[in-house]
Coordinates of N, CA, C and O in Angstrom, one line a residue:
X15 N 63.5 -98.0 125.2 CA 63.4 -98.8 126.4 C 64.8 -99.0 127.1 O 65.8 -99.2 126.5
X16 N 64.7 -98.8 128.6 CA 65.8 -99.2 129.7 C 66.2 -100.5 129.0 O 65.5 -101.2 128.2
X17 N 67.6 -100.7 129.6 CA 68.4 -101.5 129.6 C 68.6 -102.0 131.0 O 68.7 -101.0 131.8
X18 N 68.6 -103.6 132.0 CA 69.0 -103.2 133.0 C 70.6 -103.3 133.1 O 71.2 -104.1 132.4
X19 N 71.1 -102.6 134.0 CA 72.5 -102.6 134.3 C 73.3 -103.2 134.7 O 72.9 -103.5 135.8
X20 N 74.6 -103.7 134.6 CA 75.4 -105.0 135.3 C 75.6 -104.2 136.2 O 76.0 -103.0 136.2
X21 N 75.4 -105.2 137.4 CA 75.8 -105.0 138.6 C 77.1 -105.8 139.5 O 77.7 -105.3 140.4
X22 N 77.3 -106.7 139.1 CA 78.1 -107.2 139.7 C 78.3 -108.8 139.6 O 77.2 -109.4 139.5
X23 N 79.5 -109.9 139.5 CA 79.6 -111.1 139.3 C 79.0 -111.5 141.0 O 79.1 -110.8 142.0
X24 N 78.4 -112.8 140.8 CA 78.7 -113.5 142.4 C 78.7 -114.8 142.1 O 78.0 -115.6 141.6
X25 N 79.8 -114.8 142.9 CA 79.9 -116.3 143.0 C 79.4 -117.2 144.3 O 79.6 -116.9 145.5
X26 N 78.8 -118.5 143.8 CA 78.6 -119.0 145.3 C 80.4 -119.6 145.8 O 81.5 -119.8 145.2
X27 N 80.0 -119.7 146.8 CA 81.8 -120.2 148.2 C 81.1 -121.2 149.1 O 80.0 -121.0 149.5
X28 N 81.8 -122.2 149.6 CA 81.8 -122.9 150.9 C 81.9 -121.9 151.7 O 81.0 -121.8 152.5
X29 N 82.7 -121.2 151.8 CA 82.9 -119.7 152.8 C 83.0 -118.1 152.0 O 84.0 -117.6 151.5
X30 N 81.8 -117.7 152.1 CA 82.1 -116.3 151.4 C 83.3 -115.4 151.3 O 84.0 -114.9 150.5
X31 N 83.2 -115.3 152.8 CA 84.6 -114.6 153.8 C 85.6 -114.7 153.0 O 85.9 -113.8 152.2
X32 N 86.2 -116.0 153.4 CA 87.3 -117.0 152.5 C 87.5 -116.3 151.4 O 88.2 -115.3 151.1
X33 N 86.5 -117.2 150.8 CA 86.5 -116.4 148.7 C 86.9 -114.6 148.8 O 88.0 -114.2 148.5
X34 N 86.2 -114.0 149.2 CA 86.3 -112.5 149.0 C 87.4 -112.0 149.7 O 87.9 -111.0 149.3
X35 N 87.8 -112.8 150.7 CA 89.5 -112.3 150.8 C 90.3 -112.4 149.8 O 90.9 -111.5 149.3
X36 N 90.3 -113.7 149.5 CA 91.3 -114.3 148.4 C 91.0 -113.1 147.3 O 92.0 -112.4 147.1
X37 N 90.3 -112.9 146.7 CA 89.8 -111.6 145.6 C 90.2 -110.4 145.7 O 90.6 -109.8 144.8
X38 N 90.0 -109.7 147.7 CA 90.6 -108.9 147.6 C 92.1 -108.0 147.5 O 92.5 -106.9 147.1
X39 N 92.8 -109.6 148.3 CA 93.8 -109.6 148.3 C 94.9 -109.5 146.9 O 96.0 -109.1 146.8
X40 N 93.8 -110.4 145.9 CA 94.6 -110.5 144.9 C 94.5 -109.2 143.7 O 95.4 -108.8 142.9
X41 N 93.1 -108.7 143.7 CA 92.6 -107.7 143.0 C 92.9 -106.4 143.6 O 93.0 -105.4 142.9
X42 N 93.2 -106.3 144.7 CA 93.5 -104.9 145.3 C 92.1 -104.0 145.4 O 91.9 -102.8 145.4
X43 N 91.4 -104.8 145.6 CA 89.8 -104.5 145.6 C 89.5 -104.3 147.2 O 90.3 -104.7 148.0
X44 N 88.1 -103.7 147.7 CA 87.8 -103.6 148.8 C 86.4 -104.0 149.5 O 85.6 -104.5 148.7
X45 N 86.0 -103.9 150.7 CA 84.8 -104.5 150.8 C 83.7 -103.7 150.8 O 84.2 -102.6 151.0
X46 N 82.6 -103.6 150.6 CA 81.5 -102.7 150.2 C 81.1 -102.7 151.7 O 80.8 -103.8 152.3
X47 N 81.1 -101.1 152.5 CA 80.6 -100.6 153.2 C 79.6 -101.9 154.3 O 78.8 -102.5 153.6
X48 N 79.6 -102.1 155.5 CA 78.8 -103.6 156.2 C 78.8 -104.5 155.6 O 77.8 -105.1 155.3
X49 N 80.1 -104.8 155.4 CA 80.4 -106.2 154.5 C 81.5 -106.5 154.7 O 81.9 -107.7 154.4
X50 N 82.5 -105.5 155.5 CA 84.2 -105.5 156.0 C 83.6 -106.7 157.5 O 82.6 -106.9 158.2
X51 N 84.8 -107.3 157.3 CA 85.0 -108.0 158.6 C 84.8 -107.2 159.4 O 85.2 -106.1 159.3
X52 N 83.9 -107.9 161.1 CA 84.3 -107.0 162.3 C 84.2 -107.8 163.3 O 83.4 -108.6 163.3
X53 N 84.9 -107.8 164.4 CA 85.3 -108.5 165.0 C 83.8 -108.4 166.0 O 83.1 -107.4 166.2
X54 N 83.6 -109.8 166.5 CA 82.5 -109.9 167.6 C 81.2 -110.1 166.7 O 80.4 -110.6 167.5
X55 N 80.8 -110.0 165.4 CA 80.1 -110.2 164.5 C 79.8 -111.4 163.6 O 80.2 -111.3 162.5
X56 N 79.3 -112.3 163.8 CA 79.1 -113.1 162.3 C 79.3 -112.6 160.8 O 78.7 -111.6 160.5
X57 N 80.0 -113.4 160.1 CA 79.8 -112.9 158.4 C 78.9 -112.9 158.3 O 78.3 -113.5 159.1
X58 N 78.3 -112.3 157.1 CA 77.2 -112.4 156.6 C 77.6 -113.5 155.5 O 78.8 -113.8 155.2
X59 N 76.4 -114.2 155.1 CA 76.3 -115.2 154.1 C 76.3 -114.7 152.5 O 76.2 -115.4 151.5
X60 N 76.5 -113.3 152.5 CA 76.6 -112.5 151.3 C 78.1 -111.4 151.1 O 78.0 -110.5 151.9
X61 N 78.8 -111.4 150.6 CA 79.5 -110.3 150.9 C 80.1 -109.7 149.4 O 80.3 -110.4 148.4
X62 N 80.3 -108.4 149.6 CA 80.7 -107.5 148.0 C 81.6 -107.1 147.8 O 81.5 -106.1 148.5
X63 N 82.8 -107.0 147.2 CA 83.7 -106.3 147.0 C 83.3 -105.7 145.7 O 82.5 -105.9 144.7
X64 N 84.5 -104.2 146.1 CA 83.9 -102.6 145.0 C 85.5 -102.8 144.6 O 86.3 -103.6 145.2
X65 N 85.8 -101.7 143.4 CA 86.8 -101.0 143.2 C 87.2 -99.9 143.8 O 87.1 -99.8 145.0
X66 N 87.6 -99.2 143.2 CA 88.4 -97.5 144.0 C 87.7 -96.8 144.0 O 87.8 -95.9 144.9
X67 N 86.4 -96.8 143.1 CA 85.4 -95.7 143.2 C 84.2 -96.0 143.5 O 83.2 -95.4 143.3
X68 N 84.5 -97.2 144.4 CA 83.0 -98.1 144.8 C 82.0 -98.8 144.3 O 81.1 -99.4 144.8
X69 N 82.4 -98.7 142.9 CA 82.0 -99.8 142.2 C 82.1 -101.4 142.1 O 83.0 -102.1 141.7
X70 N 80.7 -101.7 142.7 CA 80.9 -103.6 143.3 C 81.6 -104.0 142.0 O 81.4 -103.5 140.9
X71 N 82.3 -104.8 142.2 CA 83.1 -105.7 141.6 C 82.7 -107.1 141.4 O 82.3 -107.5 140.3
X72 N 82.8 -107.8 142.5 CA 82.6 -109.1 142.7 C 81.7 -109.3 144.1 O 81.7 -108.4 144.9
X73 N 81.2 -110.1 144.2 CA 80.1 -110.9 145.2 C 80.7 -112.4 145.5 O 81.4 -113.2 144.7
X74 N 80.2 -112.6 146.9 CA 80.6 -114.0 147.2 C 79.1 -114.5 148.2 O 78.7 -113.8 149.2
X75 N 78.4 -115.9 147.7 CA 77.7 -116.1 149.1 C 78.1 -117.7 149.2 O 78.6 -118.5 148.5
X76 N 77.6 -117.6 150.4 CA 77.9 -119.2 150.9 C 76.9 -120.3 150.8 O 75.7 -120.3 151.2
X77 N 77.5 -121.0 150.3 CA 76.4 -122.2 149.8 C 76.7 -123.5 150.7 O 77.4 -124.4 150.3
X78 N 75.8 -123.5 152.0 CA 76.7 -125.1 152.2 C 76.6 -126.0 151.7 O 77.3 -126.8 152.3
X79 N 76.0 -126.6 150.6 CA 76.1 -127.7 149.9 C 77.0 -127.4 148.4 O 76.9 -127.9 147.3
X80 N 77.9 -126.4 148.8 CA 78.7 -126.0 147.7 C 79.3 -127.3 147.3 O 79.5 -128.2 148.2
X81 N 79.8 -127.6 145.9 CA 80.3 -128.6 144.6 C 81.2 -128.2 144.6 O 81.0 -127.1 143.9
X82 N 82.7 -128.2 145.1 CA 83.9 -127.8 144.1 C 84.1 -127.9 142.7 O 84.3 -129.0 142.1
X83 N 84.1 -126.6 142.0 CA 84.8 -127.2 140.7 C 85.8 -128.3 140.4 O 86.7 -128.3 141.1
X84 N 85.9 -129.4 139.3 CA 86.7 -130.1 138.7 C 87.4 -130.0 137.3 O 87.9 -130.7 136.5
X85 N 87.0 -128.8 137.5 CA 87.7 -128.5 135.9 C 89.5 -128.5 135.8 O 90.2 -127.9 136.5
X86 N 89.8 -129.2 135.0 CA 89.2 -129.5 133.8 C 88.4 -130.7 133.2 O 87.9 -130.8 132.1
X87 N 88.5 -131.5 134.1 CA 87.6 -132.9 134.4 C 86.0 -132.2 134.5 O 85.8 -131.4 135.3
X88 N 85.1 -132.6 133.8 CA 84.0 -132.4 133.7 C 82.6 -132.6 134.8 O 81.5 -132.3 134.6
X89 N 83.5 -133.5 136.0 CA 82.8 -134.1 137.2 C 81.9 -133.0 137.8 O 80.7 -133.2 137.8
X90 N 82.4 -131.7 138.4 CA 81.6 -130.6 138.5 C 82.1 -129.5 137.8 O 83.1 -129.0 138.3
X91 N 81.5 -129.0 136.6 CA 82.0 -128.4 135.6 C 82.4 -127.0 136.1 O 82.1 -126.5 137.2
X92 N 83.2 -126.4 135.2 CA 83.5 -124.8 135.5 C 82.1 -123.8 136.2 O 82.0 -123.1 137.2
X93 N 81.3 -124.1 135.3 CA 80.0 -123.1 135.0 C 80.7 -121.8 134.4 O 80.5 -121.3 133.3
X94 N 81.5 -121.2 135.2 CA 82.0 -120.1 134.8 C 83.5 -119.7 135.3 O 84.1 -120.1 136.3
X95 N 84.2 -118.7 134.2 CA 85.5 -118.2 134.6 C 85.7 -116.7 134.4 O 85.2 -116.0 133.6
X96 N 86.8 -116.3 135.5 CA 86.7 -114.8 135.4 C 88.1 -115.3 134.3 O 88.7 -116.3 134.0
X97 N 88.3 -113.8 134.0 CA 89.3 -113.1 133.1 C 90.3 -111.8 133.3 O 90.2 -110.6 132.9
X98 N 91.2 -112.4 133.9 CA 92.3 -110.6 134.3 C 94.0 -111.1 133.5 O 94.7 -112.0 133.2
X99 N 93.7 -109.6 133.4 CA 95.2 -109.2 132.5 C 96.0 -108.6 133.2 O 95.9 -107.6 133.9
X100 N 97.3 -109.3 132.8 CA 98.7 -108.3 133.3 C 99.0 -107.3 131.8 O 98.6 -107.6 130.7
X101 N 99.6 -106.4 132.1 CA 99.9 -105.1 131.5 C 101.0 -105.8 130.1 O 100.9 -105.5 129.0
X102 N 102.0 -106.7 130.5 CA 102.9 -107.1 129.7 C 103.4 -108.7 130.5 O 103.2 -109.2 131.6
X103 N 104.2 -109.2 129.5 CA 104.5 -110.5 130.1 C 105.9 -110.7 131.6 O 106.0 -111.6 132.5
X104 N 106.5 -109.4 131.3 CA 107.0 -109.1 132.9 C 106.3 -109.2 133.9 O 106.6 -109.7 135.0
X105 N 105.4 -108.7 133.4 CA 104.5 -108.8 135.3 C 103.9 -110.3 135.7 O 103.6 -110.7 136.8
X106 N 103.9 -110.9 134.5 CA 103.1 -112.2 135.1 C 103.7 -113.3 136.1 O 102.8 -114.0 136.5
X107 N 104.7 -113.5 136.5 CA 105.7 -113.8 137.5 C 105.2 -113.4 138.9 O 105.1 -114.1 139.9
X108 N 105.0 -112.2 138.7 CA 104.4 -111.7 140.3 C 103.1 -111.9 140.6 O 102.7 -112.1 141.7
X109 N 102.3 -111.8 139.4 CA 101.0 -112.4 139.5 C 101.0 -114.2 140.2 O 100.2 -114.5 141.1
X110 N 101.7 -115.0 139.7 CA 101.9 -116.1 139.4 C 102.4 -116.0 141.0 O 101.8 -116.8 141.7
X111 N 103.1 -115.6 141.5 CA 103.8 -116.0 142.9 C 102.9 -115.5 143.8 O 103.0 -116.1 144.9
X112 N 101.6 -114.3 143.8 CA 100.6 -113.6 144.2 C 99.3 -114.8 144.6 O 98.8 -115.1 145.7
X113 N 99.0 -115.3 143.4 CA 98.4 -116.2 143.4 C 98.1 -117.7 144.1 O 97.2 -118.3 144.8
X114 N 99.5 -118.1 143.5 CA 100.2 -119.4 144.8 C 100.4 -118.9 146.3 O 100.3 -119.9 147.1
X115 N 100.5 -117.8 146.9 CA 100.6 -117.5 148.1 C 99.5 -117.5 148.8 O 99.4 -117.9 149.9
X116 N 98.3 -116.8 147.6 CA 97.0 -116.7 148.6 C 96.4 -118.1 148.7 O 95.4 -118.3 149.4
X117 N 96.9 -119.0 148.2 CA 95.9 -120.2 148.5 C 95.5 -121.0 147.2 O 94.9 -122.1 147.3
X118 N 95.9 -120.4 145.7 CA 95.1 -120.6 144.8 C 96.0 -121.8 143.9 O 97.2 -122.0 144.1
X119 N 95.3 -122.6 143.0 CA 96.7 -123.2 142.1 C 96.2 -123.6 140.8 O 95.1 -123.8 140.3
X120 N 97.3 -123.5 140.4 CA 97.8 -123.5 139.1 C 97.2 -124.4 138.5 O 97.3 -125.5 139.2
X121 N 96.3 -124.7 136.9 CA 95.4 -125.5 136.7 C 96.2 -126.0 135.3 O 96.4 -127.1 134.9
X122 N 96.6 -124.6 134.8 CA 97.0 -125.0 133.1 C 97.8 -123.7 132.8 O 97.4 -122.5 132.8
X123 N 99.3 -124.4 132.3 CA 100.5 -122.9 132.0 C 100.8 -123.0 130.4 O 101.6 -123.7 129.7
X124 N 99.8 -122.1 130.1 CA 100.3 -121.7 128.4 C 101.4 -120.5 128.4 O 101.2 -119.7 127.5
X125 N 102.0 -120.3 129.0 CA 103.1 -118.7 129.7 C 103.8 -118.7 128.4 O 104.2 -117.6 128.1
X126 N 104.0 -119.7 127.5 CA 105.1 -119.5 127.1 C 104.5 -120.0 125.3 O 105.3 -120.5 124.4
X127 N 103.2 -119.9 125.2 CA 102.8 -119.9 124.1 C 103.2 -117.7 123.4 O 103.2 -116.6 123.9
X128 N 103.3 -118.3 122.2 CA 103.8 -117.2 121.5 C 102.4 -116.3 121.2 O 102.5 -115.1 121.4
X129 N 101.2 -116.8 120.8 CA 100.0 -115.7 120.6 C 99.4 -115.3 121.5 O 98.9 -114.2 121.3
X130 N 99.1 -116.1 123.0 CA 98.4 -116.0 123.8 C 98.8 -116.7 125.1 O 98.1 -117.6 125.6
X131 N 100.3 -115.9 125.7 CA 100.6 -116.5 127.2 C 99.3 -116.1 128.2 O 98.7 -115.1 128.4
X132 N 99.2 -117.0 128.5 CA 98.1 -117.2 130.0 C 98.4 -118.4 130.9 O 99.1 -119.4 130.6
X133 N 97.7 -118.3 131.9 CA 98.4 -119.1 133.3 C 96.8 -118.9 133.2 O 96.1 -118.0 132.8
X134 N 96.4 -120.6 134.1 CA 94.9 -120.4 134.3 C 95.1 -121.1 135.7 O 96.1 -121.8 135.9
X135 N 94.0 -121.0 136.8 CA 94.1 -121.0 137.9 C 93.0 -121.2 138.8 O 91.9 -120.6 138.5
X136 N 93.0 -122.0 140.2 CA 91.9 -122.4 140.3 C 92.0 -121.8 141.9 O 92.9 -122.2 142.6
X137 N 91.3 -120.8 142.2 CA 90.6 -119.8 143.6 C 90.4 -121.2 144.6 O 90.7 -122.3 144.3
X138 N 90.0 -120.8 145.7 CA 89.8 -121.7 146.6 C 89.0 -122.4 146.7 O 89.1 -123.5 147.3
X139 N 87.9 -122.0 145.9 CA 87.1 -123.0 145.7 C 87.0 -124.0 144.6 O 86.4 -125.1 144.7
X140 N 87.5 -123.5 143.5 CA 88.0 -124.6 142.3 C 87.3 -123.5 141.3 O 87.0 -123.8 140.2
X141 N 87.0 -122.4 141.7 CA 86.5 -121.3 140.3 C 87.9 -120.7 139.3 O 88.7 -119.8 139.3
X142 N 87.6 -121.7 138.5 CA 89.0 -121.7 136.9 C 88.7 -119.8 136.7 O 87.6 -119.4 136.3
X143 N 90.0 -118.7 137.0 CA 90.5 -117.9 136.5 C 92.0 -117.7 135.6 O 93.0 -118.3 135.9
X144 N 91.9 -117.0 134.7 CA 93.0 -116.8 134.0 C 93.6 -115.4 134.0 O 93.0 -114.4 134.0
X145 N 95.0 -115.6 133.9 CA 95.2 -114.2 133.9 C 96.4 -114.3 132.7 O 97.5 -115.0 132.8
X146 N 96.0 -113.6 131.6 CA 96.7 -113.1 130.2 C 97.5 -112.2 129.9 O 97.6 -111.4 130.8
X147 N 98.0 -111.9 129.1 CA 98.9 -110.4 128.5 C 98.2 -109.7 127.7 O 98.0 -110.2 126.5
X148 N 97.7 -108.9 127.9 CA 96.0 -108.1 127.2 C 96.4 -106.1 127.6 O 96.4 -105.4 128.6
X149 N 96.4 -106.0 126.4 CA 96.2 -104.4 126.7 C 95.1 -104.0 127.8 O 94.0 -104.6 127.7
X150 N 95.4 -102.6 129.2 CA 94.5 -101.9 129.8 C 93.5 -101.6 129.2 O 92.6 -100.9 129.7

């Protein structure tokens, strides 16, 4: 028997747009084919980001009755968190200053724990991501 196939994370956003820039900008990711911004156009209420080989990545749609996350306060819970790794603990500095630029902030800094430096982090909309020192 088939299995079916992962396709892709999506998150709901107050503004899809918004969200999926922030992602692209920070993942180095791109927009899936009628899903790129175009000028004169409405967003779509859905939009995709792929990797390098076009493989969707991530999803964003817009919810207007979107709930900001409050995590770590339980008021509107995480539901869910992504997971990205820097290569070694050099790089996470640039991560960390990458992050703060696009809009995002700093939720909880274990950087300087000895088994498991991680910096955890809240996207524009309050979606808790971490980013760790984790082998490719």
């Amino acid at each position: 028997m088939a299995s079916p196939r992962f396709r892709q994370v999506v998150l709901d956003a107050a503004d899809a747009r918004r969200s999926a820039e922030f992602y692209r900008a920070l993942l180095g990711l791109d927009y899936l084919p009628g899903t790129e911004p175009r000028a004169g156009i409405d967003d779509p209420d859905f939009i995709v980001l792929v990797d390098v080989d076009g493989r969707r990545v991530l999803a964003f749609q817009t919810v207007p009755a979107f709930a900001r996350s409050t995590w770590p306060s339980m008021d509107v819970p995480q539901q869910l968190h992504l997971d990205f790794a820097a290569r070694d603990l050099a790089e996470m500095p640039e991560h960390h200053d990458r992050v703060l630029e696009l809009g995002g902030t700093l939720v909880e800094d274990r950087i300087d724990d000895p088994d498991d430096p991680l910096r955890v982090y809240a996207d524009l909309d309050g979606h808790p991501f971490c980013i760790f020192v984790a082998e490719q």
